Structures are given as C-alpha cells and as structure tokens.
CSV table of C-alpha atoms in Angstrom, one decimal:
chain,number,residue,atom,x,y,z
B,13,UNK,CA,-9.7,-28.1,-2.8
B,14,UNK,CA,-7.0,-26.0,-1.3
B,15,UNK,CA,-7.3,-25.5,2.5
B,16,UNK,CA,-5.2,-23.1,4.5
B,17,UNK,CA,-5.0,-23.4,8.3
B,18,UNK,CA,-3.4,-20.9,10.6
B,19,UNK,CA,-2.6,-21.3,14.3
B,20,UNK,CA,-3.1,-20.0,16.7
B,21,UNK,CA,-6.2,-18.0,15.8
B,22,UNK,CA,-5.8,-15.8,18.9
B,23,UNK,CA,-2.5,-14.7,20.4
B,24,UNK,CA,-2.0,-12.5,23.4
B,25,UNK,CA,1.6,-11.7,24.2
B,26,UNK,CA,3.6,-9.3,26.2
B,27,UNK,CA,5.9,-6.7,24.7
B,28,UNK,CA,9.4,-7.9,24.3
B,29,UNK,CA,8.5,-11.5,23.8
B,30,UNK,CA,9.0,-13.7,20.7
B,31,UNK,CA,6.4,-15.9,19.1
B,32,UNK,CA,5.6,-17.8,15.8
B,33,UNK,CA,2.4,-18.0,13.8
B,34,UNK,CA,2.0,-21.1,11.7
B,35,UNK,CA,0.3,-21.5,8.3
B,36,UNK,CA,-0.3,-24.9,6.8
B,37,UNK,CA,-1.8,-25.6,3.4
B,38,UNK,CA,-3.1,-28.7,1.8
B,39,UNK,CA,-1.9,-28.8,-1.8
B,40,UNK,CA,1.2,-27.7,-3.7
B,41,UNK,CA,1.6,-24.0,-4.2
B,42,UNK,CA,4.2,-21.7,-5.7
B,43,UNK,CA,3.4,-18.6,-3.8
B,44,UNK,CA,2.5,-17.7,-0.3
B,45,UNK,CA,1.5,-14.2,1.0
B,46,UNK,CA,1.3,-12.7,4.5
B,47,UNK,CA,-1.0,-9.8,5.1
B,48,UNK,CA,-1.8,-7.6,8.0
B,49,UNK,CA,-5.2,-6.2,8.7
B,50,UNK,CA,-6.0,-3.5,11.3
B,51,UNK,CA,-9.6,-3.2,12.6
B,52,UNK,CA,-11.9,-1.7,10.0
B,53,UNK,CA,-9.0,-1.4,7.5
B,54,UNK,CA,-8.0,-3.3,4.4
B,55,UNK,CA,-5.2,-5.8,4.0
B,56,UNK,CA,-1.6,-4.6,3.9
B,57,UNK,CA,0.8,-6.8,2.1
B,58,UNK,CA,3.8,-7.9,4.3
B,59,UNK,CA,5.6,-10.6,2.5
B,60,UNK,CA,5.5,-12.6,-0.8
B,61,UNK,CA,7.3,-15.9,-0.6
B,62,UNK,CA,8.1,-17.4,-4.0
B,63,UNK,CA,10.1,-20.5,-3.5
B,64,UNK,CA,11.1,-23.3,-1.1
B,65,UNK,CA,13.4,-22.0,1.7
B,66,UNK,CA,12.5,-18.4,1.0
B,67,UNK,CA,13.0,-16.2,4.1
B,68,UNK,CA,12.1,-12.5,4.2
B,69,UNK,CA,12.5,-10.0,7.1
B,70,UNK,CA,11.0,-6.6,7.8
B,71,UNK,CA,11.6,-5.1,11.1
B,72,UNK,CA,10.5,-7.4,13.9
B,73,UNK,CA,8.7,-9.8,11.5
B,74,UNK,CA,10.3,-12.6,9.6
B,75,UNK,CA,8.5,-15.0,7.3
B,76,UNK,CA,9.7,-18.3,5.9
B,77,UNK,CA,8.4,-20.9,3.5
B,78,UNK,CA,8.9,-24.7,3.3
B,79,UNK,CA,7.0,-25.9,0.3
B,80,UNK,CA,7.8,-29.6,1.0
B,81,UNK,CA,6.2,-29.4,4.4
B,82,UNK,CA,3.5,-27.0,3.0
B,83,UNK,CA,4.3,-24.7,5.9
B,84,UNK,CA,5.0,-21.1,6.4
B,85,UNK,CA,5.9,-19.3,9.6
B,86,UNK,CA,5.7,-15.7,10.6
B,87,UNK,CA,8.1,-15.1,13.5
B,88,UNK,CA,7.7,-12.1,15.7
B,89,UNK,CA,10.8,-10.8,17.6
B,90,UNK,CA,10.6,-8.6,20.7
B,91,UNK,CA,6.9,-7.7,20.1
B,92,UNK,CA,5.7,-4.1,20.4
B,93,UNK,CA,2.2,-2.8,20.8
B,94,UNK,CA,2.1,-1.5,17.3
B,95,UNK,CA,2.2,-5.0,16.0
B,96,UNK,CA,-1.3,-5.7,17.3
B,97,UNK,CA,-3.4,-6.6,14.3
B,98,UNK,CA,-4.8,-9.7,12.5
B,99,UNK,CA,-2.4,-11.5,10.3
B,100,UNK,CA,-3.5,-13.6,7.4
B,101,UNK,CA,-1.6,-16.0,5.2
B,102,UNK,CA,-2.9,-16.7,1.7
B,103,UNK,CA,-1.8,-19.3,-0.8
B,104,UNK,CA,-1.9,-19.1,-4.5
B,105,UNK,CA,-3.3,-22.4,-5.9
B,106,UNK,CA,-0.8,-22.9,-8.7
B,107,UNK,CA,1.6,-21.3,-11.1
B,108,UNK,CA,0.1,-18.2,-12.6
B,109,UNK,CA,-3.0,-18.7,-10.6
B,110,UNK,CA,-4.9,-15.6,-9.6
B,111,UNK,CA,-7.0,-17.0,-6.8
B,112,UNK,CA,-5.8,-16.7,-3.2
B,113,UNK,CA,-7.1,-18.9,-0.5
B,114,UNK,CA,-6.8,-17.2,2.9
B,115,UNK,CA,-6.5,-18.7,6.3
B,116,UNK,CA,-8.9,-17.5,9.1
B,117,UNK,CA,-6.3,-15.1,10.4
B,118,UNK,CA,-4.4,-14.8,13.7
B,119,UNK,CA,-5.5,-12.0,15.9
B,120,UNK,CA,-2.5,-10.7,17.8
B,121,UNK,CA,-2.7,-8.6,20.8
B,122,UNK,CA,0.5,-7.2,22.3
B,123,UNK,CA,0.1,-6.1,25.8
B,124,UNK,CA,2.4,-3.3,27.1
R,12,UNK,CA,-5.2,7.0,-8.0
R,13,UNK,CA,-2.6,6.1,-5.4
R,14,UNK,CA,-4.5,3.0,-4.2
R,15,UNK,CA,-7.6,0.9,-4.8
R,16,UNK,CA,-10.7,3.0,-4.0
R,17,UNK,CA,-14.0,1.5,-3.1
R,18,UNK,CA,-17.4,3.2,-2.6
R,19,UNK,CA,-19.5,3.2,-0.6
R,20,UNK,CA,-17.5,2.4,2.5
R,21,UNK,CA,-20.7,1.5,4.3
R,22,UNK,CA,-24.0,0.4,2.9
R,23,UNK,CA,-27.1,-0.5,5.0
R,24,UNK,CA,-30.0,-1.9,3.0
R,25,UNK,CA,-33.1,-3.9,3.6
R,26,UNK,CA,-33.6,-7.5,2.6
R,27,UNK,CA,-34.7,-7.8,-1.0
R,28,UNK,CA,-33.2,-4.6,-2.2
R,29,UNK,CA,-30.6,-4.2,-5.0
R,30,UNK,CA,-27.1,-3.0,-4.2
R,31,UNK,CA,-24.1,-1.8,-6.3
R,32,UNK,CA,-20.6,-1.6,-5.0
R,33,UNK,CA,-17.9,0.2,-6.9
R,34,UNK,CA,-14.2,-0.4,-7.2
R,35,UNK,CA,-11.6,1.9,-8.8
R,36,UNK,CA,-8.3,0.0,-9.2
R,37,UNK,CA,-4.8,1.3,-9.2
R,38,UNK,CA,-4.1,3.0,-12.5
R,39,UNK,CA,-2.4,0.6,-15.0
R,40,UNK,CA,-3.5,-2.5,-13.2
R,41,UNK,CA,-5.2,-4.8,-15.6
R,42,UNK,CA,-6.3,-7.5,-13.2
R,43,UNK,CA,-9.1,-6.8,-10.7
R,44,UNK,CA,-10.5,-9.1,-8.1
R,45,UNK,CA,-13.5,-9.1,-5.7
R,46,UNK,CA,-13.3,-10.9,-2.4
R,47,UNK,CA,-15.9,-11.2,0.4
R,48,UNK,CA,-14.9,-11.2,4.1
R,49,UNK,CA,-17.3,-12.3,6.7
R,50,UNK,CA,-16.8,-11.4,10.4
R,51,UNK,CA,-13.9,-13.3,11.9
R,52,UNK,CA,-13.0,-15.0,8.6
R,53,UNK,CA,-10.4,-14.6,5.9
R,54,UNK,CA,-11.4,-13.1,2.5
R,55,UNK,CA,-13.1,-15.5,0.1
R,56,UNK,CA,-12.6,-15.2,-3.7
R,57,UNK,CA,-15.6,-14.1,-5.7
R,58,UNK,CA,-14.5,-13.1,-9.2
R,59,UNK,CA,-11.5,-12.1,-11.3
R,60,UNK,CA,-11.3,-9.8,-14.3
R,61,UNK,CA,-8.4,-9.5,-16.7
R,62,UNK,CA,-9.2,-6.4,-18.7
R,63,UNK,CA,-12.9,-6.1,-19.4
R,64,UNK,CA,-13.7,-9.8,-19.3
R,65,UNK,CA,-14.5,-11.9,-16.2
R,66,UNK,CA,-11.8,-14.6,-16.5
R,67,UNK,CA,-13.2,-16.5,-13.5
R,68,UNK,CA,-16.5,-16.0,-11.7
R,69,UNK,CA,-16.5,-19.4,-10.0
R,70,UNK,CA,-16.5,-17.8,-6.5
R,71,UNK,CA,-19.8,-16.0,-7.0
R,72,UNK,CA,-22.2,-17.7,-4.5
R,73,UNK,CA,-25.3,-17.6,-6.8
R,74,UNK,CA,-26.9,-15.8,-9.7
R,75,UNK,CA,-28.0,-12.9,-7.5
R,76,UNK,CA,-24.4,-11.7,-7.7
R,77,UNK,CA,-23.0,-10.2,-10.9
R,78,UNK,CA,-20.0,-8.0,-11.6
R,79,UNK,CA,-18.9,-5.9,-14.6
R,80,UNK,CA,-15.9,-4.0,-15.8
R,81,UNK,CA,-17.0,-2.4,-19.1
R,82,UNK,CA,-13.9,-0.3,-19.8
R,83,UNK,CA,-11.3,-2.4,-18.1
R,84,UNK,CA,-10.8,-0.1,-15.2
R,85,UNK,CA,-13.7,0.6,-12.8
R,86,UNK,CA,-15.7,-2.4,-11.7
R,87,UNK,CA,-19.1,-2.7,-10.2
R,88,UNK,CA,-20.3,-5.6,-8.1
R,89,UNK,CA,-24.1,-6.0,-8.2
R,90,UNK,CA,-26.2,-7.9,-5.8
R,91,UNK,CA,-29.9,-8.5,-6.4
R,92,UNK,CA,-32.6,-9.4,-3.9
R,93,UNK,CA,-30.2,-9.0,-1.0
R,94,UNK,CA,-30.4,-11.5,1.9
R,95,UNK,CA,-29.2,-11.1,5.5
R,96,UNK,CA,-26.5,-13.7,4.7
R,97,UNK,CA,-25.0,-11.3,2.2
R,98,UNK,CA,-23.8,-9.0,5.0
R,99,UNK,CA,-20.0,-8.8,4.9
R,100,UNK,CA,-17.2,-6.6,3.8
R,101,UNK,CA,-16.6,-6.7,0.1
R,102,UNK,CA,-13.0,-6.2,-0.8
R,103,UNK,CA,-11.7,-5.2,-4.2
R,104,UNK,CA,-8.0,-5.8,-5.2
R,105,UNK,CA,-6.0,-5.1,-8.3
R,106,UNK,CA,-2.6,-6.3,-9.6
R,107,UNK,CA,-0.4,-5.8,-12.6
R,108,UNK,CA,-1.7,-8.7,-14.6
R,109,UNK,CA,0.2,-9.8,-17.7
R,110,UNK,CA,0.4,-13.3,-19.1
R,111,UNK,CA,0.3,-16.1,-16.7
R,112,UNK,CA,1.6,-14.2,-13.7
R,113,UNK,CA,-0.7,-11.7,-12.2
R,114,UNK,CA,1.5,-10.5,-9.3
R,115,UNK,CA,0.9,-9.1,-5.9
R,116,UNK,CA,-2.6,-8.0,-5.0
R,117,UNK,CA,-3.3,-4.6,-3.5
R,118,UNK,CA,-6.5,-4.3,-1.6
R,119,UNK,CA,-9.0,-1.5,-1.1
R,120,UNK,CA,-10.5,-0.7,2.3
R,121,UNK,CA,-13.7,-2.5,1.4
R,122,UNK,CA,-17.4,-1.8,1.3
R,123,UNK,CA,-19.2,-3.0,4.4
R,124,UNK,CA,-22.7,-4.2,3.5
R,125,UNK,CA,-25.3,-4.7,6.1
R,126,UNK,CA,-28.6,-6.3,5.1
R,127,UNK,CA,-31.4,-5.8,7.7
C-alpha cells in the first residue's frame, strides 16, 4: 500500500523567510503532484513532476523530485502572506495509474 | 464549462437519508474521479470512470455508496442510508484520459456533506 507522508503538517513563518516542505512516499512512482488548497476551496494544481531530478519553479515556489530517495520538496523563497494555504503532495501509484494518494497536507501560515 | 462544476456546494441531511451529489466535468475530459476529503486530511480516492464505465471502484467504502456516469459526462455519486461518518467534502475531478496515461487532474470545489 502506497503511503505518502508530508512534514511539517503545520508551518508558521514570517514574510521574507525561506522554508522547505518535504514529501516522502513508500513505493516506486512515476509522477508526483503538488496542489494548493485555500480554506473552503478546491485543489489548485501547482506542479507535476514526471521524472527523477525534475525541478519546476513558479514564482516563489520551487518543487523537485528524487525518485531514488522517494522524496519531493517544495521550497518557498521569501514568503509572502498570499502563500498562506494548505499544500498537498500526491503520488501516482504507477505508470498510467489514475489513483492519486495524497499526503495529509502542510498548513502554511505566513505572518506579515 | 470552464471548470469542474459540483452541486450542491453544501448539503445537510439526517442520518439514514439518501443523498445525491452531482459532478459536471470539463468538456472533453473522458476521465472522471471522485475523492472524499475529511477535515484535516488529504483527499482519498473513491471511484474512477473512463467514459461511461466505472474502471475502478475500489475506494468506495461500502455498498451504501454508488456512482454513475450514464452518458460519459455528468456523474452522480449516490449515498444510501447516510451515517454521521459520511460527513466530508466530496471532490470530483476530471482529466483528459486516453490510453494508459490519464493526465493531470482538475478538481471541482466540492460538495460539503453534513450528516446530523
């Protein structure tokens, strides 16, 4: 059974600081996704990581994937209040699989 | 439509009642998924449709849950004899699903079900 663990689950940080959220998963996977969820809203796709060593950046967020270590990171640079949300990683269980297994999410609060 | 649409956005019902939740996927998306998100948790897979057929319903918790997609577009998730533990946000997602690769999922805003 595929397990996905995120840490930390809660993160409070000041504006302007940097931090990294970690996502570990238990079995081999070809794809990893990062989603953002605002309170009461749905999940917004941030990144799709398709191969070992993949790195994607959008604004102050950068995601990377190490399939050998079964680890993905979401790095936040110079945080701003607008980044406050819950961030989920989700792992596809195999090639062409359609099931995503989600982590519990990291609730990020950026304090002005 | 422009995105995945779900109705109702909120549903409050009493224990033992029957509930239907509707999902209208992005036009042209052949793959449709239902997930359930409990408070403070990540979404959990329920069922996946490719076209009209349920390709995988292994995530449905028990036989009180059933979903249909009769014309390969709109889907309805049906819950019989609701229990308090069914309270959650039910998320629908769709993707361009062709062959073995279904692609990125786009989620709707969910239907929040509260069973009293």
